[in-house]
Each structure stands twice: as structure tokens, then as C-alpha cells.
mmCIF file of C-alpha atoms in Angstrom:
data_model
loop_
_atom_site.group_PDB
_atom_site.id
_atom_site.type_symbol
_atom_site.label_atom_id
_atom_site.label_comp_id
_atom_site.label_asym_id
_atom_site.label_seq_id
_atom_site.Cartn_x
_atom_site.Cartn_y
_atom_site.Cartn_z
ATOM 1 C CA MET A 171 31.515 17.117 13.231
ATOM 2 C CA GLU A 172 28.268 16.509 15.137
ATOM 3 C CA ILE A 173 26.155 16.901 11.988
ATOM 4 C CA GLY A 174 28.246 14.343 10.113
ATOM 5 C CA LYS A 175 27.948 11.876 12.960
ATOM 6 C CA ALA A 176 24.183 12.393 13.165
ATOM 7 C CA MET A 177 23.842 11.800 9.412
ATOM 8 C CA GLU A 178 25.810 8.553 9.703
ATOM 9 C CA GLU A 179 23.531 7.378 12.505
ATOM 10 C CA ILE A 180 20.434 8.171 10.448
ATOM 11 C CA GLN A 181 21.893 6.302 7.478
ATOM 12 C CA GLU A 182 22.716 3.274 9.640
ATOM 13 C CA THR A 183 19.218 3.352 11.133
ATOM 14 C CA SER A 184 17.604 3.418 7.676
ATOM 15 C CA GLU A 185 19.783 0.582 6.472
ATOM 16 C CA THR A 186 19.075 -1.484 9.586
ATOM 17 C CA ARG A 187 15.337 -0.809 9.326
ATOM 18 C CA ALA A 188 15.288 -1.941 5.682
ATOM 19 C CA GLU A 189 17.259 -5.092 6.533
ATOM 20 C CA GLN A 190 15.003 -5.924 9.482
ATOM 21 C CA ASN A 191 11.881 -5.423 7.390
ATOM 22 C CA ASP A 192 13.222 -7.677 4.624
ATOM 23 C CA GLN A 193 14.229 -10.306 7.174
ATOM 24 C CA LYS A 194 10.730 -10.214 8.659
ATOM 25 C CA PHE A 195 9.196 -10.533 5.176
ATOM 26 C CA ARG A 196 11.342 -13.542 4.274
ATOM 27 C CA THR A 197 11.130 -15.462 7.557
ATOM 28 C CA THR A 198 7.790 -14.849 9.267
ATOM 29 C CA LYS A 199 5.023 -17.411 8.995
ATOM 30 C CA GLN A 200 2.356 -14.977 10.150
ATOM 31 C CA GLU A 201 0.565 -13.629 7.102
ATOM 32 C CA THR A 202 -0.406 -10.328 8.719
ATOM 33 C CA LEU A 203 3.237 -9.573 9.594
ATOM 34 C CA ARG A 204 4.429 -10.632 6.156
ATOM 35 C CA LEU A 205 1.788 -8.480 4.487
ATOM 36 C CA GLN A 206 2.770 -5.475 6.593
ATOM 37 C CA ALA A 207 6.464 -6.028 5.822
ATOM 38 C CA ALA A 208 5.692 -6.271 2.093
ATOM 39 C CA LEU A 209 3.654 -3.068 2.164
ATOM 40 C CA THR A 210 6.351 -1.255 4.124
ATOM 41 C CA GLY A 211 9.119 -2.461 1.827
ATOM 42 C CA PHE A 212 7.223 -1.806 -1.380
ATOM 43 C CA PHE A 213 6.260 1.760 -0.539
ATOM 44 C CA GLU A 214 9.541 2.629 1.186
ATOM 45 C CA GLU A 215 11.509 5.201 -0.782
ATOM 46 C CA ASP A 216 14.773 4.049 0.674
ATOM 47 C CA GLU A 217 18.050 3.485 -1.125
ATOM 48 C CA TYR A 218 18.565 0.369 1.002
ATOM 49 C CA VAL A 219 15.571 -1.442 -0.491
ATOM 50 C CA THR A 220 16.911 -3.153 -3.597
ATOM 51 C CA ALA A 221 15.075 -3.615 -6.876
ATOM 52 C CA LYS A 222 15.063 -7.365 -6.239
ATOM 53 C CA GLN A 223 13.418 -6.835 -2.854
ATOM 54 C CA LYS A 224 10.838 -4.484 -4.385
ATOM 55 C CA GLU A 225 10.050 -7.143 -7.004
ATOM 56 C CA ALA A 226 9.558 -9.761 -4.279
ATOM 57 C CA TYR A 227 7.258 -7.413 -2.354
ATOM 58 C CA ALA A 228 5.319 -6.612 -5.530
ATOM 59 C CA ALA A 229 4.871 -10.279 -6.450
ATOM 60 C CA TYR A 230 3.589 -11.044 -2.965
ATOM 61 C CA LEU A 231 1.223 -8.058 -2.891
ATOM 62 C CA LYS A 232 -0.223 -8.784 -6.334
ATOM 63 C CA LYS A 233 -1.233 -12.260 -5.157
ATOM 64 C CA ARG A 234 -2.838 -10.795 -2.033
ATOM 65 C CA ILE A 235 -4.236 -7.565 -3.406
ATOM 66 C CA ARG A 236 -7.508 -7.562 -1.437
ATOM 67 C CA PRO A 237 -5.899 -8.034 2.003
ATOM 68 C CA ALA A 238 -3.216 -5.505 1.018
ATOM 69 C CA LEU A 239 -5.831 -2.927 0.048
ATOM 70 C CA GLN A 240 -7.820 -3.570 3.215
ATOM 71 C CA ALA A 241 -4.669 -3.046 5.303
ATOM 72 C CA LEU A 242 -3.957 0.196 3.437
ATOM 73 C CA LEU A 243 -7.549 1.337 3.959
ATOM 74 C CA LYS A 244 -7.258 0.611 7.680
ATOM 75 C CA GLU A 245 -4.112 2.798 7.780
ATOM 76 C CA ASN A 246 -5.805 5.465 5.625
ATOM 77 C CA GLY A 247 -3.264 4.797 2.855
ATOM 78 C CA ILE A 248 -5.439 6.167 0.076
ATOM 79 C CA ASP A 249 -2.467 7.558 -1.867
ATOM 80 C CA GLU A 250 -0.923 4.080 -1.892
ATOM 81 C CA ILE A 251 -4.241 2.549 -2.992
ATOM 82 C CA LYS A 252 -4.415 5.089 -5.817
ATOM 83 C CA MET A 253 -0.857 4.226 -6.847
ATOM 84 C CA LEU A 254 -1.633 0.497 -7.020
ATOM 85 C CA ASN A 255 -4.761 1.243 -9.055
ATOM 86 C CA GLU A 256 -2.770 3.371 -11.480
ATOM 87 C CA MET A 257 -0.312 0.486 -11.825
ATOM 88 C CA GLY A 258 -3.228 -1.695 -12.943
ATOM 89 C CA TRP A 259 -3.078 -4.096 -10.010
ATOM 90 C CA PHE A 260 -6.840 -4.022 -9.494
ATOM 91 C CA GLY A 261 -9.904 -2.721 -11.260
ATOM 92 C CA ALA A 262 -13.273 -1.105 -10.729
ATOM 93 C CA GLU A 263 -14.866 -4.094 -8.994
ATOM 94 C CA ILE A 264 -12.285 -4.232 -6.208
ATOM 95 C CA LEU A 265 -12.323 -0.445 -5.925
ATOM 96 C CA GLU A 266 -16.087 -0.586 -5.426
ATOM 97 C CA GLU A 267 -15.582 -3.204 -2.691
ATOM 98 C CA LEU A 268 -13.162 -0.828 -0.964
ATOM 99 C CA ILE A 269 -15.664 2.030 -1.161
ATOM 100 C CA VAL A 270 -18.361 -0.144 0.415
ATOM 101 C CA ARG A 271 -15.960 -1.297 3.143
ATOM 102 C CA ALA A 272 -14.932 2.288 3.892
ATOM 103 C CA GLN A 273 -18.629 3.233 4.141
ATOM 104 C CA GLU A 274 -19.308 0.324 6.509
ATOM 105 C CA GLU A 275 -16.386 1.386 8.709
ATOM 106 C CA GLY A 276 -17.553 5.009 8.748
ATOM 107 C CA ARG A 277 -14.443 6.351 7.028
ATOM 108 C CA LEU A 278 -16.051 9.304 5.247
ATOM 109 C CA SER A 279 -12.786 10.865 4.114
ATOM 110 C CA ALA A 280 -11.644 7.566 2.597
ATOM 111 C CA VAL A 281 -15.020 7.086 0.875
ATOM 112 C CA ILE A 282 -14.786 10.501 -0.748
ATOM 113 C CA ARG A 283 -11.206 10.004 -1.934
ATOM 114 C CA LEU A 284 -11.916 6.490 -3.239
ATOM 115 C CA MET A 285 -14.998 7.740 -5.080
ATOM 116 C CA ARG A 286 -12.875 10.447 -6.705
ATOM 117 C CA ILE A 287 -10.419 7.776 -7.866
ATOM 118 C CA LYS A 288 -13.315 5.755 -9.279
ATOM 119 C CA ALA A 289 -14.840 8.790 -11.009
ATOM 120 C CA ALA A 290 -11.522 9.803 -12.583
ATOM 121 C CA LYS A 291 -10.610 6.355 -13.868
ATOM 122 C CA TYR A 292 -13.886 4.527 -14.455
ATOM 123 C CA GLY A 293 -16.693 7.051 -14.147
ATOM 124 C CA TYR A 294 -20.152 6.158 -12.934
ATOM 125 C CA ARG A 295 -21.678 4.516 -15.996
ATOM 126 C CA ASP A 296 -23.893 2.258 -13.874
ATOM 127 C CA ARG A 297 -25.893 5.224 -12.602
ATOM 128 C CA ASP A 298 -28.433 7.308 -14.488
ATOM 129 C CA PHE A 299 -29.010 10.707 -12.911
ATOM 130 C CA GLU A 300 -31.368 12.124 -15.549
ATOM 131 C CA ILE A 301 -34.458 13.899 -14.297
#
């Protein structure tokens, strides 16, 4: 019986968290909070986040792709950045900006992973390494 009760509490917590995040996204006037709520909702793999909500988060994030990517970089969300790149939400120019920003912030691990994404998708055609 205790396991069933614990599972119900977890389910209620997940549902409440998804509702609170969506409420924050829809009502806040602070862009940083709205951006964070959109990122959380979009990347949440939760059954309580509806397709309609995901679409709203996606539409918002697409319009604010640079701030979204910078927030993900700050949180070391390289996998999420890679996912958005694979979805075609941004290209090589913005990816290069992220690499430079990561270098400026001293995030070596992020620089390496972002450069691997760039190499895999776009290559390094602008460089000539011939001897």
C-alpha cells in the first residue's frame, strides 16, 4: 500500500509542477522567468505537458533563440542546444557565437562539445590547415 501511495504523490507532484510552470509561462511579465519556464516546459518529458503547451513553448523559444541558447549554455545544457540545432532552429553563425561565448566564459567542456557539434554538422570549411 505504501508504494502505491508514494507513486500517487509523485504523480500529483509532477502534474502540479507542470501546471505551475505553465502558469508562470503564461502570466509572468519578467522575460527571464518566462524564458526559463519555456525551456523547462519544452524539454520536460512529462505526460502532463500537453502538445499545445509544447507548441507554445516552441513558438516562444524560436523567437528568442539567442537568449534561450545563452541560458542553456549557462546551465551547461549542451545536449539541449544540440537538439535545437538538429531541429534546424539555428545555424552555423549562431553556433559560432555560442562557441565564442563559451570560450569567453572559460567553459572548456562546453567549447569542446559545441565544436564537435559544429564539426559534425557544418565542418570547418573556413579554415585551411595545409602545411
